[in-house]
Each structure stands twice: as structure tokens, then as C-alpha cells.
Short mmCIF file of C-alpha atoms in Angstrom, two decimals:
data_model
loop_
_atom_site.label_atom_id
_atom_site.label_comp_id
_atom_site.label_asym_id
_atom_site.label_seq_id
_atom_site.Cartn_x
_atom_site.Cartn_y
_atom_site.Cartn_z
CA UNK A 153 -86.68 -85.71 -68.71
CA UNK A 154 -87.84 -85.93 -65.11
CA UNK A 155 -89.20 -83.03 -63.10
CA UNK A 156 -86.49 -81.50 -60.91
CA UNK A 157 -87.32 -80.33 -57.43
CA UNK A 158 -85.62 -78.74 -54.45
CA UNK A 159 -87.95 -77.68 -51.64
CA UNK A 160 -91.32 -77.41 -53.42
CA UNK A 161 -92.81 -80.59 -51.98
CA UNK A 162 -91.48 -79.74 -48.53
CA UNK A 163 -93.16 -76.34 -48.68
CA UNK A 164 -96.38 -77.89 -49.97
CA UNK A 165 -96.49 -80.11 -46.87
CA UNK A 166 -95.62 -77.37 -44.38
CA UNK A 167 -98.50 -77.31 -41.82
CA UNK A 168 -98.33 -73.51 -41.78
CA UNK A 169 -99.43 -73.42 -45.44
CA UNK A 170 -101.82 -76.37 -45.56
CA UNK A 171 -104.35 -75.16 -42.98
CA UNK A 172 -107.70 -73.81 -44.17
CA UNK A 173 -107.50 -70.02 -44.09
CA UNK A 174 -110.55 -69.13 -46.18
CA UNK A 175 -114.07 -70.27 -46.92
CA UNK A 176 -117.09 -69.11 -48.91
CA UNK A 177 -120.84 -69.36 -48.55
CA UNK A 178 -123.89 -68.60 -50.65
CA UNK A 179 -125.78 -65.44 -49.66
CA UNK A 180 -129.31 -64.66 -50.84
CA UNK A 181 -130.22 -61.00 -50.31
CA UNK A 182 -133.91 -61.69 -49.64
CA UNK A 183 -134.79 -58.19 -48.40
CA UNK A 184 -132.62 -56.31 -50.90
CA UNK A 185 -130.65 -54.30 -48.30
CA UNK A 186 -127.23 -55.39 -49.68
CA UNK A 187 -126.22 -56.69 -46.25
CA UNK A 188 -125.82 -60.38 -45.27
CA UNK A 189 -128.48 -60.74 -42.57
CA UNK A 190 -126.90 -63.73 -40.82
CA UNK A 191 -124.25 -64.67 -38.29
CA UNK A 192 -121.15 -64.92 -40.48
CA UNK A 193 -119.12 -66.66 -37.75
CA UNK A 194 -121.68 -69.47 -37.45
CA UNK A 195 -120.66 -72.25 -39.84
CA UNK A 196 -124.13 -73.67 -40.41
CA UNK A 197 -126.82 -72.16 -42.61
CA UNK A 198 -128.64 -69.31 -40.89
CA UNK A 199 -130.61 -66.26 -41.97
CA UNK A 200 -129.76 -65.31 -45.55
CA UNK A 201 -126.50 -67.32 -45.60
CA UNK A 202 -125.81 -70.88 -46.55
CA UNK A 203 -123.35 -73.11 -44.70
CA UNK A 204 -119.60 -72.68 -44.89
CA UNK A 205 -118.39 -74.49 -47.98
CA UNK A 206 -115.15 -75.30 -46.16
CA UNK A 207 -116.22 -76.80 -42.81
CA UNK A 208 -112.58 -76.99 -41.60
CA UNK A 209 -112.08 -73.23 -41.97
CA UNK A 210 -110.02 -71.93 -39.06
CA UNK A 211 -109.02 -75.37 -37.80
CA UNK A 212 -105.52 -76.85 -37.61
CA UNK A 213 -106.39 -79.76 -39.86
CA UNK A 214 -104.43 -79.64 -43.15
CA UNK A 215 -106.64 -79.16 -46.18
CA UNK A 216 -104.28 -81.05 -48.50
CA UNK A 217 -101.56 -83.62 -47.94
CA UNK A 218 -99.38 -85.75 -50.20
CA UNK A 219 -99.54 -89.52 -50.61
CA UNK A 220 -96.54 -91.21 -49.00
CA UNK A 221 -95.81 -92.96 -52.31
CA UNK A 222 -95.16 -89.56 -53.91
CA UNK A 223 -93.04 -88.30 -51.04
CA UNK A 224 -90.89 -91.43 -50.69
CA UNK A 225 -91.46 -93.57 -53.79
CA UNK A 226 -89.07 -94.14 -56.68
CA UNK A 227 -90.00 -93.03 -60.19
CA UNK A 228 -93.08 -91.11 -59.04
CA UNK A 229 -92.23 -87.61 -60.23
CA UNK A 230 -93.75 -86.24 -63.47
CA UNK A 231 -91.67 -86.87 -66.58
CA UNK A 232 -91.74 -86.17 -70.29
CA UNK A 233 -90.15 -87.64 -73.39
CA UNK A 234 -89.24 -85.22 -76.16
CA UNK A 235 -88.51 -86.19 -79.76
CA UNK A 236 -87.42 -83.84 -82.53
CA UNK A 237 -86.05 -83.96 -86.03
CA UNK A 238 -84.92 -81.14 -88.27
CA UNK A 239 -83.37 -80.39 -91.64
CA UNK A 240 -81.78 -77.24 -93.09
CA UNK A 241 -81.15 -76.62 -96.77
CA UNK A 242 -79.51 -73.83 -98.78
CA UNK A 243 -81.99 -72.90 -101.49
CA UNK A 244 -79.57 -70.53 -103.19
CA UNK A 245 -76.56 -68.47 -102.07
CA UNK A 246 -77.47 -66.54 -98.86
CA UNK A 247 -80.94 -68.07 -98.77
CA UNK A 248 -81.69 -71.07 -96.57
CA UNK A 249 -84.73 -72.84 -95.15
CA UNK A 250 -85.15 -75.06 -92.12
CA UNK A 251 -87.87 -77.43 -91.01
CA UNK A 252 -88.36 -79.05 -87.62
CA UNK A 253 -90.78 -81.59 -86.14
CA UNK A 254 -91.36 -81.95 -82.40
CA UNK A 255 -93.31 -84.31 -80.15
CA UNK A 256 -93.62 -84.30 -76.37
CA UNK A 257 -95.18 -87.09 -74.30
CA UNK A 258 -95.90 -86.50 -70.61
CA UNK A 259 -96.40 -89.00 -67.81
CA UNK A 260 -96.71 -89.53 -64.04
CA UNK A 261 -99.54 -87.06 -63.51
CA UNK A 262 -100.64 -85.96 -60.05
CA UNK A 263 -104.28 -85.48 -59.06
CA UNK A 264 -105.95 -84.27 -55.87
CA UNK A 265 -108.41 -86.84 -54.53
CA UNK A 266 -110.87 -85.76 -51.86
CA UNK A 267 -111.05 -88.98 -49.86
CA UNK A 268 -114.13 -87.71 -48.03
CA UNK A 269 -116.07 -88.38 -51.24
CA UNK A 270 -116.64 -91.56 -53.19
CA UNK A 271 -117.97 -91.98 -56.70
CA UNK A 272 -121.50 -92.32 -55.32
CA UNK A 273 -121.33 -88.95 -53.54
CA UNK A 274 -121.96 -87.07 -56.79
CA UNK A 275 -125.08 -86.69 -58.92
CA UNK A 276 -124.81 -86.08 -62.64
CA UNK A 277 -126.91 -83.30 -64.14
CA UNK A 278 -127.33 -81.27 -67.31
CA UNK A 279 -128.22 -77.64 -67.99
CA UNK A 280 -129.79 -75.68 -70.83
CA UNK A 281 -127.44 -73.05 -72.23
CA UNK A 282 -128.92 -69.53 -72.29
CA UNK A 283 -130.04 -67.96 -75.55
CA UNK A 284 -129.21 -64.38 -74.60
CA UNK A 285 -125.87 -64.31 -76.47
CA UNK A 286 -125.75 -65.40 -80.11
CA UNK A 287 -121.97 -65.95 -79.87
CA UNK A 288 -122.59 -69.03 -77.72
CA UNK A 289 -122.45 -72.08 -80.01
CA UNK A 290 -124.51 -74.17 -77.57
CA UNK A 291 -127.23 -71.52 -77.07
CA UNK A 292 -130.54 -73.19 -76.22
CA UNK A 293 -128.97 -76.66 -76.21
CA UNK A 294 -128.77 -79.15 -73.35
CA UNK A 295 -125.20 -79.57 -72.09
CA UNK A 296 -124.61 -82.54 -69.78
CA UNK A 297 -121.85 -84.39 -67.99
CA UNK A 298 -121.69 -82.10 -64.94
CA UNK A 299 -121.59 -83.35 -61.35
CA UNK A 300 -122.87 -81.89 -58.09
CA UNK A 301 -121.70 -83.18 -54.71
CA UNK A 302 -124.46 -84.63 -52.57
CA UNK A 303 -123.29 -83.22 -49.23
CA UNK A 304 -120.98 -80.70 -47.59
CA UNK A 305 -118.17 -82.39 -45.72
CA UNK A 306 -114.74 -81.42 -44.43
CA UNK A 307 -112.26 -81.98 -47.26
CA UNK A 308 -109.63 -84.69 -46.99
CA UNK A 309 -107.56 -83.85 -50.05
CA UNK A 310 -104.67 -86.17 -50.88
CA UNK A 311 -102.34 -85.58 -53.81
CA UNK A 312 -101.87 -88.93 -55.53
CA UNK A 313 -100.49 -90.42 -58.69
CA UNK A 314 -103.19 -90.47 -61.38
CA UNK A 315 -102.19 -94.00 -62.30
CA UNK A 316 -103.85 -95.18 -59.07
CA UNK A 317 -107.18 -94.62 -60.86
CA UNK A 318 -106.39 -95.25 -64.50
CA UNK A 319 -104.58 -93.85 -67.51
CA UNK A 320 -104.04 -90.16 -68.17
CA UNK A 321 -102.43 -88.91 -71.36
CA UNK A 322 -100.99 -85.65 -72.66
CA UNK A 323 -99.18 -85.19 -75.98
CA UNK A 324 -97.96 -82.18 -77.93
CA UNK A 325 -97.03 -82.20 -81.62
CA UNK A 326 -95.63 -79.26 -83.54
CA UNK A 327 -93.71 -78.17 -86.61
CA UNK A 328 -91.52 -75.15 -87.38
CA UNK A 329 -90.65 -73.71 -90.81
CA UNK A 330 -88.22 -70.80 -91.18
CA UNK A 331 -86.46 -69.01 -94.04
CA UNK A 332 -83.31 -66.82 -93.76
CA UNK A 333 -82.23 -64.34 -96.44
CA UNK A 334 -78.95 -62.39 -96.25
CA UNK A 335 -78.42 -60.17 -99.29
CA UNK A 336 -75.15 -58.48 -100.25
CA UNK A 337 -76.66 -55.00 -99.97
CA UNK A 338 -77.02 -55.39 -96.20
CA UNK A 339 -80.65 -56.48 -96.17
CA UNK A 340 -81.48 -59.28 -93.74
CA UNK A 341 -84.84 -61.06 -93.78
CA UNK A 342 -86.09 -63.87 -91.61
CA UNK A 343 -89.55 -65.33 -91.33
CA UNK A 344 -91.39 -68.47 -90.46
CA UNK A 345 -94.39 -70.25 -89.09
CA UNK A 346 -94.71 -72.41 -85.99
CA UNK A 347 -97.76 -74.50 -85.27
CA UNK A 348 -98.75 -77.29 -82.96
CA UNK A 349 -101.60 -78.82 -81.02
CA UNK A 350 -102.11 -80.44 -77.63
CA UNK A 351 -104.03 -83.57 -76.68
CA UNK A 352 -105.09 -84.24 -73.09
CA UNK A 353 -107.21 -87.15 -71.88
CA UNK A 354 -108.20 -87.95 -68.30
CA UNK A 355 -111.48 -89.77 -69.05
CA UNK A 356 -110.31 -92.87 -67.21
CA UNK A 357 -109.58 -90.76 -64.11
CA UNK A 358 -112.64 -88.50 -63.76
CA UNK A 359 -114.88 -91.56 -63.95
CA UNK A 360 -113.60 -92.45 -60.47
CA UNK A 361 -112.80 -88.95 -59.16
CA UNK A 362 -115.59 -86.62 -60.40
CA UNK A 363 -114.40 -83.73 -58.22
CA UNK A 364 -111.53 -83.23 -60.67
CA UNK A 365 -114.00 -81.94 -63.25
CA UNK A 366 -114.75 -78.70 -61.42
CA UNK A 367 -116.73 -76.55 -63.87
CA UNK A 368 -115.99 -78.84 -66.84
CA UNK A 369 -118.26 -81.47 -68.32
CA UNK A 370 -117.16 -85.10 -68.29
CA UNK A 371 -117.84 -84.98 -72.03
CA UNK A 372 -114.80 -82.68 -72.28
CA UNK A 373 -112.39 -85.15 -70.68
CA UNK A 374 -110.69 -85.71 -74.06
CA UNK A 375 -109.50 -82.46 -75.63
CA UNK A 376 -107.49 -82.01 -78.79
CA UNK A 377 -106.85 -78.44 -79.82
CA UNK A 378 -106.63 -77.43 -83.48
CA UNK A 379 -103.32 -76.46 -85.04
CA UNK A 380 -102.96 -72.79 -84.11
CA UNK A 381 -100.16 -71.17 -86.10
CA UNK A 382 -97.81 -68.38 -85.06
CA UNK A 383 -96.28 -66.24 -87.83
CA UNK A 384 -93.16 -64.18 -87.22
CA UNK A 385 -90.90 -62.11 -89.45
CA UNK A 386 -87.83 -59.91 -89.01
CA UNK A 387 -86.22 -57.42 -91.39
CA UNK A 388 -83.13 -55.23 -90.95
CA UNK A 389 -81.38 -52.86 -93.38
CA UNK A 390 -78.41 -50.56 -92.92
CA UNK A 391 -78.72 -47.21 -94.71
CA UNK A 392 -75.86 -44.83 -95.54
CA UNK A 393 -74.24 -42.89 -92.68
CA UNK A 394 -74.63 -45.80 -90.27
CA UNK A 395 -78.41 -45.62 -89.96
CA UNK A 396 -80.08 -49.01 -89.38
CA UNK A 397 -83.78 -49.65 -89.77
CA UNK A 398 -85.32 -52.88 -88.47
CA UNK A 399 -88.72 -54.27 -87.68
CA UNK A 400 -90.49 -57.37 -86.46
CA UNK A 401 -93.95 -58.73 -87.12
CA UNK A 402 -95.79 -61.37 -85.14
CA UNK A 403 -99.22 -62.91 -85.51
CA UNK A 404 -100.21 -64.94 -82.45
CA UNK A 405 -103.47 -66.86 -81.77
CA UNK A 406 -105.92 -65.20 -79.43
CA UNK A 407 -106.82 -66.47 -75.96
CA UNK A 408 -108.91 -69.60 -75.63
CA UNK A 409 -112.54 -68.80 -74.89
CA UNK A 410 -114.74 -70.48 -72.29
CA UNK A 411 -118.33 -69.67 -71.31
CA UNK A 412 -118.73 -70.02 -67.55
CA UNK A 413 -122.34 -69.62 -66.47
CA UNK A 414 -123.78 -69.68 -62.94
CA UNK A 415 -126.95 -71.66 -62.23
CA UNK A 416 -128.69 -70.97 -58.91
CA UNK A 417 -131.07 -73.11 -56.91
CA UNK A 418 -131.79 -76.20 -58.98
CA UNK A 419 -132.17 -77.57 -62.50
CA UNK A 420 -134.76 -80.17 -63.59
CA UNK A 421 -132.17 -82.84 -64.37
CA UNK A 422 -130.80 -82.70 -60.80
CA UNK A 423 -134.15 -82.91 -59.05
CA UNK A 424 -132.92 -81.10 -55.95
CA UNK A 425 -131.22 -77.80 -55.07
CA UNK A 426 -127.48 -77.58 -55.64
CA UNK A 427 -125.68 -78.65 -52.48
CA UNK A 428 -123.71 -75.39 -52.38
CA UNK A 429 -126.70 -73.33 -53.52
CA UNK A 430 -125.32 -72.75 -56.99
CA UNK A 431 -122.92 -74.11 -59.59
CA UNK A 432 -120.64 -72.58 -62.21
CA UNK A 433 -120.15 -74.60 -65.41
CA UNK A 434 -118.40 -74.12 -68.75
CA UNK A 435 -120.76 -74.44 -71.72
CA UNK A 436 -118.09 -74.59 -74.47
CA UNK A 437 -115.81 -77.52 -75.28
CA UNK A 438 -112.22 -76.42 -74.51
CA UNK A 439 -110.03 -75.77 -77.55
CA UNK A 440 -112.88 -74.90 -79.93
CA UNK A 441 -113.14 -71.10 -79.64
CA UNK A 442 -110.39 -68.48 -79.61
CA UNK A 443 -110.28 -64.71 -79.47
CA UNK A 444 -108.90 -62.37 -82.13
CA UNK A 445 -105.30 -62.87 -83.23
CA UNK A 446 -102.65 -60.43 -82.09
CA UNK A 447 -101.00 -58.87 -85.18
CA UNK A 448 -98.21 -56.61 -83.98
CA UNK A 449 -95.39 -54.62 -85.61
CA UNK A 450 -92.36 -53.35 -83.68
CA UNK A 451 -89.93 -50.90 -85.31
CA UNK A 452 -86.42 -49.75 -84.43
CA UNK A 453 -84.29 -46.90 -85.84
CA UNK A 454 -80.62 -46.91 -84.89
CA UNK A 455 -77.64 -44.62 -85.50
CA UNK A 456 -74.11 -45.93 -85.10
CA UNK A 457 -71.54 -43.45 -83.78
CA UNK A 458 -67.82 -44.01 -83.37
CA UNK A 459 -66.66 -42.70 -80.00
CA UNK A 460 -62.90 -43.00 -79.51
CA UNK A 461 -62.08 -46.68 -79.63
CA UNK A 462 -65.67 -47.69 -79.06
CA UNK A 463 -68.99 -47.41 -80.79
CA UNK A 464 -72.26 -45.92 -79.56
CA UNK A 465 -75.59 -47.30 -80.74
CA UNK A 466 -78.49 -44.81 -80.39
CA UNK A 467 -81.89 -46.41 -80.85
CA UNK A 468 -85.54 -45.36 -81.05
CA UNK A 469 -88.02 -48.19 -80.51
CA UNK A 470 -91.68 -48.12 -81.47
CA UNK A 471 -93.37 -51.01 -79.68
CA UNK A 472 -96.69 -52.03 -81.22
CA UNK A 473 -96.14 -49.33 -83.82
CA UNK A 474 -99.59 -49.55 -85.41
CA UNK A 475 -101.42 -49.76 -82.07
CA UNK A 476 -102.96 -53.21 -82.26
CA UNK A 477 -105.74 -53.47 -79.69
CA UNK A 478 -106.28 -57.23 -79.80
CA UNK A 479 -107.59 -58.62 -76.50
CA UNK A 480 -104.86 -60.43 -74.55
CA UNK A 481 -106.86 -61.72 -71.57
CA UNK A 482 -110.58 -61.88 -70.99
CA UNK A 483 -113.27 -62.74 -68.51
CA UNK A 484 -114.95 -66.00 -69.48
CA UNK A 485 -118.20 -65.43 -67.61
#
């Protein structure tokens, strides 16, 4: 399949939305009065404030534009190939099982290249992970592969095809297994497991465009997640007098965990202060740590009533009946 589009690229290139409308700067509260003692409207470093990190803030110059090859070229849009195979078999009367295999391959990736920077405008550095939290698998270890820009310059971001710099890959592989049971006494059961994992690799790209790394280490440019399974089940039974009882169960993997830590000033491996005064880096390889699973039960009680020529279904739903408090989203600082 090929990515469909209507007006998204047109909107993305609208000058009204591409101008720089925000910036940030590092502030050091030297006197502890909780007030930035500097001229905030002055773009250069002054007083307790560092320089604007977006020098083009407030100007009419677009912060990001699209490569003409993407806007006008043929076969440039992102695409994916999907392959699947499945089989279903009756194990015994009213009991069947199905199995499916799936694979997705993606291509034609877009990246944002800041043409104001070249490969030599970045300095590689490493950091020592803090030891204050024993949940951190890299505690006390040296984590490298991070890059700091050597200067502050007005951005010249151009969205380009990743293939201009090398190969980028992304695959997904998964399997589904499900069982259906329909008994003569009105009991219906269904359950199954679905699992899969993702592989992404942009190592050939970030070698030429280090700004794509952001807070990630270049050592994390190849990521393959483990097989994280989802378990789901459904049961329904009709009691006498038109009373139906049903419930669902789902067990879903928890959110992926990162460990973003801020380093201020400098680190020995860099040999100079950070260009922006500080840096924020992830100390955990993506796809290696996850939060608690969500195990949730939902229940429904229904009463069927005949009303004239129709039928009325009265239902009482208990969502998350046993009050699972698994964390759904989290701060990764």
C-alpha cells in the first residue's frame, strides 16, 4: 500500500504554519530569587539567561520546508507491503481454532535534515548514569553515542527522503491464535493470544544526520522489541427468563519505559560546556523495559424484554470491574 494524502503536505508547507513561533533558553537562577534576571527579548546571552535556542524566533523565515523531490516526485510517498497467512480448523463440533501470521515491511521514510549543520558540526560524548535509582539497569555505567551541536545557528530544516543518506528499515512480525467454543446450552467462549515485535534500523542515516538522534544514543539506532503478547477472552451465557451474563478479560503489555536524564554544564567526555547549556538523554535502550501489564475484567448483565413487536435490551456494565490500577502512561524523566 502507498500512503494516501489530500491536503496534509499543502498544510505542512503553508507559510502561516511554518514560521518560528516559539523558542527556549537556558536560565540559571544564580541569586535564587526565582526570577529570570535578564532581558528576555534580547536573543543573545545576557544576565542569567542563555541565548535563544531558535535564532529565527519571530521572523518570517520558515522553520521547515519540504524537498521538491517529495512534493513533485513520483514514487516518493511512504509505502508498506503486508503479507499474511491464516488457517482455521474445527477441533470438534462447535469448537474451532484459527492461526494467523502477519508481516509488514515499510519503505520510503522521510527525515528532517537541518542543512545548517554538517556531520562535523557535532561532537560525540558519553555520560555516567546516576546511581540514585536501583531500577536503572545502567546505573553507574558509562553510556555513550550521544551528540552535542557545536554552535547555535538558525535552523534550515528540510524534509527529505531518507534514501538520500542511506538505508532505513522497519519491519513488523506477528502471530494470532484464537479459539471459539459455542455449546448447545447457550454458553459462548472465545479467547486467544496475539503477539508481535517491531524492528527499526536507521544506523546508516544517523551517521550522516546526527541531529535525528535527539535524546537517543547512536548505539540505539537498531532496535528490535521482544515479543509482547496480548491475551483476550470473552464469555457469554444466557440464563432463564432472558437474563444474559457476559464478560471480557484482557491482558495488555505495559508502556515502554525510558530514562531521560538532564545533564547541565559539561561532562568530561565532551571537554566543553553543552552548546545549549544542558542536554537531555535517554539512558535505557528502547524496547528493553516495560511497565506493569494491564489485566482488566469488564462485566455486563442484560435483561431481554419483549415490547410489542420489538425487544428491549436493558444492560448494566461494570467497566474495569475489579479496579485494576495499572499505569497507562508515565513520565520518563
